[in-house]
Tab-separated table of C-alpha atoms in Angstrom:
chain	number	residue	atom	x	y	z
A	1	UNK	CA	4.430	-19.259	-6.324
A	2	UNK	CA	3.083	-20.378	-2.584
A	3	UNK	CA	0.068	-22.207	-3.258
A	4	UNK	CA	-2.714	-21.093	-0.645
A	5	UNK	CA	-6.383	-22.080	-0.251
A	6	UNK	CA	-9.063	-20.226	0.792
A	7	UNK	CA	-10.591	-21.223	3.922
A	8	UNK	CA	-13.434	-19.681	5.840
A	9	UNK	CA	-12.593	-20.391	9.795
A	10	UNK	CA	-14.059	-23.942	11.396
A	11	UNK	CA	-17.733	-23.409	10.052
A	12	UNK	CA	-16.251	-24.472	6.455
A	13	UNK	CA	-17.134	-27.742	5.617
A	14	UNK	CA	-13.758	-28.380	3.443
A	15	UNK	CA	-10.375	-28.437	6.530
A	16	UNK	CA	-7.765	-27.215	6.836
A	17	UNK	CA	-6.336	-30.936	6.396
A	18	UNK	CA	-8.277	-31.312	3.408
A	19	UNK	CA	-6.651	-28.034	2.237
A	20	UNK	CA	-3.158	-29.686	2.726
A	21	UNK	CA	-3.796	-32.980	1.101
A	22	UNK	CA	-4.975	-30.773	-2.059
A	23	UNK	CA	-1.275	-29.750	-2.479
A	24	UNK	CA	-1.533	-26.023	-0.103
A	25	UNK	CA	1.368	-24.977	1.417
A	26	UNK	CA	-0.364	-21.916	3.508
A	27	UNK	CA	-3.931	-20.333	3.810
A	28	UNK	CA	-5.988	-17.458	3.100
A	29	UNK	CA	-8.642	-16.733	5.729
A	30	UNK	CA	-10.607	-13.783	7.195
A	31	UNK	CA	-12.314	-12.978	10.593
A	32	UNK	CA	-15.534	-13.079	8.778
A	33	UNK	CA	-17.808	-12.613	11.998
A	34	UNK	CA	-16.045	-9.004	13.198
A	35	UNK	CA	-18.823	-6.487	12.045
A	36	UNK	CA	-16.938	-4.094	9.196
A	37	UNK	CA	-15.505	-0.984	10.176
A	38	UNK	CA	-14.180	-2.896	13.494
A	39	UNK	CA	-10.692	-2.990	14.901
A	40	UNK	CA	-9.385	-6.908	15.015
A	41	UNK	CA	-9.127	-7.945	18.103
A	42	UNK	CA	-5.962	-9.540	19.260
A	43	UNK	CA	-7.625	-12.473	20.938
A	44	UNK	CA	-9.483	-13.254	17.961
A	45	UNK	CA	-6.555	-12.953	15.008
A	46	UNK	CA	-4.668	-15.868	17.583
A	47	UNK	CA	-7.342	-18.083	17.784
A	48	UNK	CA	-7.528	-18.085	13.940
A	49	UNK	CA	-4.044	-18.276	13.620
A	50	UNK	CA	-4.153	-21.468	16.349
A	51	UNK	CA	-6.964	-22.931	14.205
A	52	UNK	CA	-4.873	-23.139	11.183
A	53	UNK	CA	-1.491	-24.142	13.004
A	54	UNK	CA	-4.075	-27.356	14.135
A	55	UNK	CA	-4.595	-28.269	10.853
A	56	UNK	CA	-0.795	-28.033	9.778
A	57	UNK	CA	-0.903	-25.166	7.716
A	58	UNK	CA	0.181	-21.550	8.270
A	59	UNK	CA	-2.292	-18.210	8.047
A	60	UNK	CA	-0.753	-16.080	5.218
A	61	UNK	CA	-2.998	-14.339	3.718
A	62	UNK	CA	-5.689	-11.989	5.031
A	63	UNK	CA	-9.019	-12.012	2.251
A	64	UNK	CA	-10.479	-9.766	3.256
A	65	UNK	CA	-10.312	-6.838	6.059
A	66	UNK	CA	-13.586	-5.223	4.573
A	67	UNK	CA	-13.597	-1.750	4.002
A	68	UNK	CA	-17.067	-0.199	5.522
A	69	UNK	CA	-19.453	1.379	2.810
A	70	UNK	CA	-19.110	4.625	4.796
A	71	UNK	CA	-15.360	4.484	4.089
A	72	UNK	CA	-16.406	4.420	0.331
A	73	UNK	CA	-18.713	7.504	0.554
A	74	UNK	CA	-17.223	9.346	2.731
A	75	UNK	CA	-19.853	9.620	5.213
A	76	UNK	CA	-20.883	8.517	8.749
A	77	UNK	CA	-17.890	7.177	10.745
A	78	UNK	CA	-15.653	6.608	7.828
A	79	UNK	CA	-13.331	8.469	9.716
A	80	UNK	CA	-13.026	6.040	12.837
A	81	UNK	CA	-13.390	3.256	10.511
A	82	UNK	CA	-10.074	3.747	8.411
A	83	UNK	CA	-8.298	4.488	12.200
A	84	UNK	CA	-9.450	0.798	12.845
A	85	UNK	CA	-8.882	-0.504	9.763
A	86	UNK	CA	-4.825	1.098	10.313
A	87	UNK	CA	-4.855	-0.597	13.809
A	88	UNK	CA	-6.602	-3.954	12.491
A	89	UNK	CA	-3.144	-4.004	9.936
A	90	UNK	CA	-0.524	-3.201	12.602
A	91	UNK	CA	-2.127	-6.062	14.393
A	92	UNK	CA	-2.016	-8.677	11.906
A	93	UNK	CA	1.333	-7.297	11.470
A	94	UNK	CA	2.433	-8.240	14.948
A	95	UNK	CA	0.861	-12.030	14.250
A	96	UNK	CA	3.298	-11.984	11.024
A	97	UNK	CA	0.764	-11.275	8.530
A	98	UNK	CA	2.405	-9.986	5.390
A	99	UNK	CA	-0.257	-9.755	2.637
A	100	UNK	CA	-3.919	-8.599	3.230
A	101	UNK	CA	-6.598	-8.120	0.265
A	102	UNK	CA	-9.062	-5.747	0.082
A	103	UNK	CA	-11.819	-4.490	-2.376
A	104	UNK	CA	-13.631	-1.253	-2.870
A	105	UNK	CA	-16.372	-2.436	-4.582
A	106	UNK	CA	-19.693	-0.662	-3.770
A	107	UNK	CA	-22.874	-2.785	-1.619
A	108	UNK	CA	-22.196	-5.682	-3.505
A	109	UNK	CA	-19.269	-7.906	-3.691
A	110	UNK	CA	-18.870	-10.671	-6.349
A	111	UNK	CA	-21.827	-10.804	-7.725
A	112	UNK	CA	-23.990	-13.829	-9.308
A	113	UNK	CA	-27.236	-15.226	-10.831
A	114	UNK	CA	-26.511	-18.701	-10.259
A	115	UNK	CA	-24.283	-20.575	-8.253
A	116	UNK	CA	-24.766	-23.782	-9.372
A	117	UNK	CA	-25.395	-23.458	-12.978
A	118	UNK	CA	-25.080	-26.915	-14.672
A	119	UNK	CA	-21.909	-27.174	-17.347
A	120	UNK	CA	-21.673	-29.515	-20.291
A	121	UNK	CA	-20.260	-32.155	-18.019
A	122	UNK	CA	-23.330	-31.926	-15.112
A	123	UNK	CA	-20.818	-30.013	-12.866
A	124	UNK	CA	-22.154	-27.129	-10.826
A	125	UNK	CA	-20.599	-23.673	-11.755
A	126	UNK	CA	-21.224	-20.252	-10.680
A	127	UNK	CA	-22.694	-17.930	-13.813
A	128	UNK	CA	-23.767	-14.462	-14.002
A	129	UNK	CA	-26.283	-14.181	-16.618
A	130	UNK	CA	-27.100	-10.742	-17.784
A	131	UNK	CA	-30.898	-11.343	-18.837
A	132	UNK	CA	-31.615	-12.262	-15.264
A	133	UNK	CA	-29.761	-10.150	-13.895
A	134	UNK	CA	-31.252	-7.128	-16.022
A	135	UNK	CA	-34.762	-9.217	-15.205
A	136	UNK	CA	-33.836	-8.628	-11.342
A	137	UNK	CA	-32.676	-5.064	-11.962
A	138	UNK	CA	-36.162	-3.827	-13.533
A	139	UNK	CA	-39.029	-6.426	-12.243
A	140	UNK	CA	-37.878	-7.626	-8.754
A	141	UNK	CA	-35.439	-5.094	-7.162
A	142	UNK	CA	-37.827	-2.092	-9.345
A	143	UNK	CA	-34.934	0.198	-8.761
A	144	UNK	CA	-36.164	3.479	-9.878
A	145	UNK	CA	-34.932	4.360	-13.945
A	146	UNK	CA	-33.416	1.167	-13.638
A	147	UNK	CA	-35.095	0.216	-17.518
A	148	UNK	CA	-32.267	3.749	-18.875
A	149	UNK	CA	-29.571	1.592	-18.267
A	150	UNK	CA	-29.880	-1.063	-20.693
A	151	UNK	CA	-30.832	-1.067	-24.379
A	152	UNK	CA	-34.431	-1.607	-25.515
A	153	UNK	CA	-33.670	-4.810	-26.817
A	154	UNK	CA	-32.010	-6.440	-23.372
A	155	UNK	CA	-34.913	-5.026	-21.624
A	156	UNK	CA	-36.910	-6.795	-23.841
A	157	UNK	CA	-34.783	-9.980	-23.804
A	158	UNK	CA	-35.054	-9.315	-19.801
A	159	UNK	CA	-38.848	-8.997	-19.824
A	160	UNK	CA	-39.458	-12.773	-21.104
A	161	UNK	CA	-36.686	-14.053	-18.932
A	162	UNK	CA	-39.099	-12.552	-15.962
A	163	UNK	CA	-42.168	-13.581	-17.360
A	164	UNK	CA	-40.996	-16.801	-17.731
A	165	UNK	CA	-39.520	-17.328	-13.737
A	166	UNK	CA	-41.741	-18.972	-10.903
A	167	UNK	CA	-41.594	-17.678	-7.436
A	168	UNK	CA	-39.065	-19.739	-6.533
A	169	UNK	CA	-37.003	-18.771	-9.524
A	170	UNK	CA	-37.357	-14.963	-8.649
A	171	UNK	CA	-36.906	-15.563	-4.503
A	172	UNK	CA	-33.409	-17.457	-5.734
A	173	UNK	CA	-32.457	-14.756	-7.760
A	174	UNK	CA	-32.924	-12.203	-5.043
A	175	UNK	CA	-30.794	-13.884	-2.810
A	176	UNK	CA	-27.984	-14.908	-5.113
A	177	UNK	CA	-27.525	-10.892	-6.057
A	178	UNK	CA	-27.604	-10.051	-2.500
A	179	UNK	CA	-25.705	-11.839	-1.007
A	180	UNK	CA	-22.464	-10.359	1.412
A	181	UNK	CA	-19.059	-11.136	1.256
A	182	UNK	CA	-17.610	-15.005	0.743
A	183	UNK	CA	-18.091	-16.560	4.203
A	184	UNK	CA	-20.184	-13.872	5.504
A	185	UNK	CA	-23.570	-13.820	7.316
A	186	UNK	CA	-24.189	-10.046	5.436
A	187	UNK	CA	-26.822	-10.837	2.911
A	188	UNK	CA	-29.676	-7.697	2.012
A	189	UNK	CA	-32.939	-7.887	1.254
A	190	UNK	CA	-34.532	-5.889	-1.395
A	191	UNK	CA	-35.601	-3.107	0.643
A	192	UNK	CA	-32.268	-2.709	2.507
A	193	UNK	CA	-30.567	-3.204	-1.086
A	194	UNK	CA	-32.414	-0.358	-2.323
A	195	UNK	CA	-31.330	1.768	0.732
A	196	UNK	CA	-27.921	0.979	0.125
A	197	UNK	CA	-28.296	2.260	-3.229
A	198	UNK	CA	-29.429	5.390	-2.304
A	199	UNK	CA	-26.495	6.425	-0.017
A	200	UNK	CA	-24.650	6.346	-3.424
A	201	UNK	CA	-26.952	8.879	-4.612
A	202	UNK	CA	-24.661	11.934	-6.099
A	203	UNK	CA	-20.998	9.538	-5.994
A	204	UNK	CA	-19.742	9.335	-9.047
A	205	UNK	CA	-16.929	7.359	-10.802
A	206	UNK	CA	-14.363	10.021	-10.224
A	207	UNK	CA	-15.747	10.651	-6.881
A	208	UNK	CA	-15.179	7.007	-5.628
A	209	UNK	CA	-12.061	7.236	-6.852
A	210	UNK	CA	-11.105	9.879	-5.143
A	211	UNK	CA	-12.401	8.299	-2.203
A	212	UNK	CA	-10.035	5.413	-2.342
A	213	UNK	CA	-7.254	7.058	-3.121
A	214	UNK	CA	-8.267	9.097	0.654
A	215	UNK	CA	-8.073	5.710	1.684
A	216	UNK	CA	-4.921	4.294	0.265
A	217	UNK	CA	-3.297	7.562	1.492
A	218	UNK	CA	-3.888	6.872	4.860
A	219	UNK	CA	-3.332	3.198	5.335
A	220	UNK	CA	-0.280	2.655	2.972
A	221	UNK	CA	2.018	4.801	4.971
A	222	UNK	CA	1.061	2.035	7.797
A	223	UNK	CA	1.329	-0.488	5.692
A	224	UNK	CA	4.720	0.434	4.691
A	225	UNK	CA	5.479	0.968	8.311
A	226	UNK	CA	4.337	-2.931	9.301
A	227	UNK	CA	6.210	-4.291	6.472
A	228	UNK	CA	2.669	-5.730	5.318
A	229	UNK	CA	1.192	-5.528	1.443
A	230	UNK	CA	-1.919	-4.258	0.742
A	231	UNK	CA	-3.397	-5.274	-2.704
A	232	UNK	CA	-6.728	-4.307	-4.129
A	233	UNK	CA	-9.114	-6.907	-5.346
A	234	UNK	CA	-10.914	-6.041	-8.940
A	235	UNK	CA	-14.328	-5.791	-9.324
A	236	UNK	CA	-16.355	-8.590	-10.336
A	237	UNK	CA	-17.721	-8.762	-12.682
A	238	UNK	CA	-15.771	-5.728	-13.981
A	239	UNK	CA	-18.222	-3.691	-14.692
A	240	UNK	CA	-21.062	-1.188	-13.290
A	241	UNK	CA	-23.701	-2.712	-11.699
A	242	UNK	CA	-27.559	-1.116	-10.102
A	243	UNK	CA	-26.267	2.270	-11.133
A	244	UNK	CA	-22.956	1.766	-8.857
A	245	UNK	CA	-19.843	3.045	-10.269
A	246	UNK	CA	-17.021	-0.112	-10.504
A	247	UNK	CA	-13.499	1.505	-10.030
A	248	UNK	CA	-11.379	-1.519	-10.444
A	249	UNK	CA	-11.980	-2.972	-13.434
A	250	UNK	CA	-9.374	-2.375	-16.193
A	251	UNK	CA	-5.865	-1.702	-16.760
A	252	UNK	CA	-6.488	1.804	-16.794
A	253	UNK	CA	-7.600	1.643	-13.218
A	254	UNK	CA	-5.439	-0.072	-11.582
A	255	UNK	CA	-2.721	2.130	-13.126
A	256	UNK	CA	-4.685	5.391	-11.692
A	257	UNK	CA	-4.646	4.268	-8.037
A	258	UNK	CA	-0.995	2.575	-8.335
A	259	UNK	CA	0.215	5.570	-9.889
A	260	UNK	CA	-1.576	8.331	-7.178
A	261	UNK	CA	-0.612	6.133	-4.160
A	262	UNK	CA	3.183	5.064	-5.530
A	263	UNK	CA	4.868	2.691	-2.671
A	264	UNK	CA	5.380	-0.895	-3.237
A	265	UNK	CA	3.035	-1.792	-0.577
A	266	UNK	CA	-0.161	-0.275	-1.897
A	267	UNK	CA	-0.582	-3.109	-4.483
A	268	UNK	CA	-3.273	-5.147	-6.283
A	269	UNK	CA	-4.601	-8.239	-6.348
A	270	UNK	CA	-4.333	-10.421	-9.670
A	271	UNK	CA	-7.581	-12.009	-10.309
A	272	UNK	CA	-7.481	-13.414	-13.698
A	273	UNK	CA	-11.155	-14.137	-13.303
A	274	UNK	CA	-12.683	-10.896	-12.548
A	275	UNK	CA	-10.511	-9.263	-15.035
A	276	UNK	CA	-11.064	-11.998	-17.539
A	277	UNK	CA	-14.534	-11.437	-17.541
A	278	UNK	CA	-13.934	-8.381	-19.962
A	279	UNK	CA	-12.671	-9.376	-23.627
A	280	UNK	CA	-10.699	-6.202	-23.524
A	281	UNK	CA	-8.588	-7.099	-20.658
A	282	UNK	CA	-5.453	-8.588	-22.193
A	283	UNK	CA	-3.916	-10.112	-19.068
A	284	UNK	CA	-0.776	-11.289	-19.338
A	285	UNK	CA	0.049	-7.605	-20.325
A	286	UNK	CA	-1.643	-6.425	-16.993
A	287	UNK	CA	0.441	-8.768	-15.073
A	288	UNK	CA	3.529	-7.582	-17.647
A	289	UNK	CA	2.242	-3.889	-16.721
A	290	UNK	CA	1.936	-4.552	-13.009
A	291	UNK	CA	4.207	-7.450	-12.064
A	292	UNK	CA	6.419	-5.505	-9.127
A	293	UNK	CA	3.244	-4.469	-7.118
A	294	UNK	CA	1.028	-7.918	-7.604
A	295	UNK	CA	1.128	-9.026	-3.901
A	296	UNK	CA	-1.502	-12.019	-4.567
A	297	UNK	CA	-3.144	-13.663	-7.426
A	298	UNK	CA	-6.339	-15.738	-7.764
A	299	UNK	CA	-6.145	-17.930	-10.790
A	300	UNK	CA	-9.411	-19.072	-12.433
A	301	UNK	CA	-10.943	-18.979	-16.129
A	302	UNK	CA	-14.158	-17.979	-17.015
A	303	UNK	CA	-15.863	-18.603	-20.303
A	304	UNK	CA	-17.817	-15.541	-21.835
A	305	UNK	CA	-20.956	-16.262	-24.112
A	306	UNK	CA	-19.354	-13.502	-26.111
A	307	UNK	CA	-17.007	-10.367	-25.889
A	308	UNK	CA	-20.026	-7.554	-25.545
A	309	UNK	CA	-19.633	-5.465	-22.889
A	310	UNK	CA	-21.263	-6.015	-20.032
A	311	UNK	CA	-22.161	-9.687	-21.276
A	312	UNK	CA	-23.021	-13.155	-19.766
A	313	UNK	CA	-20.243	-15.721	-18.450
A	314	UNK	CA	-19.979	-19.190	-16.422
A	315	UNK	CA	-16.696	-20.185	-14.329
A	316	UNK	CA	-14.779	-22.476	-16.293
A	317	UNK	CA	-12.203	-25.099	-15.446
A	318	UNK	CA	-9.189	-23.474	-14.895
A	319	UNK	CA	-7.648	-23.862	-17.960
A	320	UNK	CA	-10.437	-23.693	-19.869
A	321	UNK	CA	-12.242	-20.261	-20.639
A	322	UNK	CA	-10.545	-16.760	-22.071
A	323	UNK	CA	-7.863	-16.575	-20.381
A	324	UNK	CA	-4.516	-17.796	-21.698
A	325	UNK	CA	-3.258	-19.602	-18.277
A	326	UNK	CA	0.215	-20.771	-19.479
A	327	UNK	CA	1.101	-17.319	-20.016
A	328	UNK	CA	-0.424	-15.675	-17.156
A	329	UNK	CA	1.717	-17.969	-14.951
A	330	UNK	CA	4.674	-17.539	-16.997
A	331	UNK	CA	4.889	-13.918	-16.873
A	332	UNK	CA	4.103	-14.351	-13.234
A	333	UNK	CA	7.262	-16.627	-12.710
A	334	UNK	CA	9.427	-14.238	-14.998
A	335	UNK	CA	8.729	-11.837	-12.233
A	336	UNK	CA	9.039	-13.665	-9.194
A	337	UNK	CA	12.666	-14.827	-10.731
A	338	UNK	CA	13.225	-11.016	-11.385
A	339	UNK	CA	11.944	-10.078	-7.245
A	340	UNK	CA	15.055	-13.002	-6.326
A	341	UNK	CA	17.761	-11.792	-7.940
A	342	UNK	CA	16.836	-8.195	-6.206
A	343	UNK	CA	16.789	-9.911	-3.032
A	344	UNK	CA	13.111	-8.947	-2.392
A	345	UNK	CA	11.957	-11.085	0.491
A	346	UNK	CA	8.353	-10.900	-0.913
A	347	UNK	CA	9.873	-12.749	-3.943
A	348	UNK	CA	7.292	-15.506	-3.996
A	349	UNK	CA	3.928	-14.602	-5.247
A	350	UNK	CA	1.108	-16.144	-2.598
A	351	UNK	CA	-1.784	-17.403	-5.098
A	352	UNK	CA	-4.530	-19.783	-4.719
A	353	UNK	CA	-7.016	-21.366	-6.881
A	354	UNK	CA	-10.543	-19.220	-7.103
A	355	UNK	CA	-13.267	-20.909	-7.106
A	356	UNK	CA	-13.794	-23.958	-8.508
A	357	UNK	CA	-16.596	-26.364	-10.065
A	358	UNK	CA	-18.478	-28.876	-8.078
A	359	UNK	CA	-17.787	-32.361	-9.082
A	360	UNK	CA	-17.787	-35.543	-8.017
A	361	UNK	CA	-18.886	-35.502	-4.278
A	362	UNK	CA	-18.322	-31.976	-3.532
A	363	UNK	CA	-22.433	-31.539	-4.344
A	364	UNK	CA	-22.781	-34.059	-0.758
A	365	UNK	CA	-20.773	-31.747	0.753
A	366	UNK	CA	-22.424	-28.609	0.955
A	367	UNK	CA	-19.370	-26.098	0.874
A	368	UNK	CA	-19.730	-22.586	0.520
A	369	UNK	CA	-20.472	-22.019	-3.248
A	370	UNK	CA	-17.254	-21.864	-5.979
A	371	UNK	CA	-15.091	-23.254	-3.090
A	372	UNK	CA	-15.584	-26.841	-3.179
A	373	UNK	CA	-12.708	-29.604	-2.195
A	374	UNK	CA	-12.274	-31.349	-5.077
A	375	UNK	CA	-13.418	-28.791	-7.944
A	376	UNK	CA	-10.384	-26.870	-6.248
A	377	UNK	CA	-8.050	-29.326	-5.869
A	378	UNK	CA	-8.462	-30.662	-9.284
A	379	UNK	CA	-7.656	-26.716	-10.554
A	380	UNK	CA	-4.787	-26.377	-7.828
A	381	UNK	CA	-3.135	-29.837	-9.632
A	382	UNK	CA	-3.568	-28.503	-12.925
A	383	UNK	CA	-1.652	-25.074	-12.368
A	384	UNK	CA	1.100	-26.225	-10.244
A	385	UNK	CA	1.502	-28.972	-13.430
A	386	UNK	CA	1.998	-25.671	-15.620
A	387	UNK	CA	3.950	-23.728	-13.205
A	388	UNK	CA	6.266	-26.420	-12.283
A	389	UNK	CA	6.756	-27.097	-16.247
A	390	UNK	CA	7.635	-23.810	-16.877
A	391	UNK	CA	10.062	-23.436	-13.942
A	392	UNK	CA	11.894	-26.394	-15.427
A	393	UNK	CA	12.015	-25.830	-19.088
A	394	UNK	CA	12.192	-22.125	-18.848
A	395	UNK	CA	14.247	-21.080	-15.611
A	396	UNK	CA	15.994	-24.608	-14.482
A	397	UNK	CA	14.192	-24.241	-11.207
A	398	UNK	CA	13.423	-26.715	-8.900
């Protein structure tokens, strides 16, 4: 695989250099300040590209060219916004971009409770814990009916969590779940949350859905015409939130959109994270199931307190937690030797290491939360020790 780090343009506090030293080979960025639903512009996707050359990396990965809430309903300029979200790909096309992520996950992206929850070992993880999350839901957001969503006894379990928070408990809570996109200045406040929430009034799981597929069927035909891949990002965690429908959560789902949108470059992105959130995701069978059209993975473990559904979890070290790394990464290689001898010049898989615990001096550092230096590039040593194992006692590779 090409090992890639995330890295959030020259505001990050963890380089480009430092990126390199961890053991990267290339890196995943965005253009994080462009308000969503804008075209790219060219001026812009070279500086970042310059930025990166500086540092002695290449930019090859795009995470993420956001796709605009009014692409997801279907209302207000959605229209003009997937025409610029076409011209933002033959753009990054023409700077020899080749992979771009995406997710369709209504108002809120990955979502948390805590993002520096405190592990056995006095690391800082991020955790999403469903009692204060259901405690936000009904006593601080008040979203209307929000209580007919959860069973009597986790309101109840959610009613002492709340009774037991301080107002600095309940203001860190609030911004945690509202937060915008990784690297992002978006953040809502519980008003304009609630007025997001409403414009989903009436959309429906099938409906959202539909809409993406709308979606994939216009910008895959460009895609396919760039020679870029497109790959959707699962929801996290994989499951509905506030009353939002989550589309991208399970095998199932990823088969309906691959399956209505069926060219190579409409793709997904493997997050063993998200997806591992859910007991009932087996996946190394969804990256058996999916292997030809995973364009990018993210490889982290998380480590559920048990396998109800939705239920609580904390990021784990990366091979700790649910998931079964080893053979994630070995199915992964089985297919990446499989995309070689076809001659595929996508043959190697871009991934990078999500997330990652805080330890040692990352706390002095201040990074952007779950992307720390050297919780990272302590997880990016440990699977490129299992990948490069595997390549030699299974394939011979070097």
């Amino acid at each position: 695989m090409r090992h890639t780090w995330r890295w959030f343009g020259p505001v990050d506090k963890v380089t480009v250099q430092d990126a390199a030293q961890a053991g990267a080979r290339g890196i995943v960025s965005a253009l994080h300040h462009i308000p969503t639903g804008d075209v790219w512009p060219v001026d812009e996707i070279a500086k970042r590209h310059a930025e990166i050359k500086a540092g002695g990396l290449f930019w090859d990965v795009v995470e993420s060219v956001p796709v605009s809430e009014d692409v997801k309903t279907q209302t207000g300029d959605w229209r003009t916004h997937v025409d610029n979200w076409k011209e933002t790909l033959r753009r990054l096309s023409d700077s020899g971009i080749r992979t771009v992520c995406y997710n369709f996950m209504p108002v809120l992206d990955w979502t948390r409770t805590d993002l520096r929850w405190e592990t056995r070992h006095a690391a800082r993880a991020m955790r999403f814990d469903l009692s204060d999350f259901v405690a936000f839901d009904i006593h601080i957001l008040k979203r209307p009916d929000a209580a007919s969503d959860y069973p009597e006894s986790l309101q109840d379990a959610a009613g002492r969590r709340f009774s037991e928070m301080n107002d600095e408990k309940i203001a860190a809570l609030g911004r945690n779940i509202g937060a915008g996109l990784p690297g992002s200045a978006d953040g809502y406040t519980l008003d304009q949350l609630l007025e997001k929430l409403r414009t989903y009034q009436g959309i429906t799981t099938q409906k959202l859905q539909t809409h993406l597929v709308d979606f994939l069927a216009e910008v895959v035909p460009v895609a396919e015409q760039v020679n870029i891949n497109i790959c959707a990002h699962p929801d996290d965690p994989p499951w509905p939130l506030l009353g939002l429908p989550r589309i991208l959560s399970t095998q199932a789902d990823y088969a309906y959109i691959l399956d209505m949108v069926d060219s190579r470059a409409n793709g997904m992105t493997l997050c063993s994270g998200s997806l591992g959130a859910r007991a009932d995701n087996d996946l190394p069978a969804i990256v058996e199931r999916f292997a030809s059209r995973i364009h990018f993975v993210h490889l982290r473990n998380v480590t559920r307190d048990d396998d109800s559904l939705p239920c609580s979890f904390y990021e784990d070290e990366h091979l700790e937690g649910g998931t079964d790394m080893v053979a994630v990464i070995a199915a992964l290689l089985r297919e990446e030797k499989r995309r070689r001898d076809e001659g595929r010049e996508d043959h190697e898989i871009p991934m990078r290491p999500d997330h990652g615990q805080e330890i040692l001096d990352d706390v002095r550092r201040g990074a952007q939360p779950g992307y720390p230096a050297i919780g990272r590039l302590k997880g990016l040593a440990e699977l490129r020790g299992i990948e490069r194992t595997l390549s030699h006692a299974q394939y011979g590779m070097r």
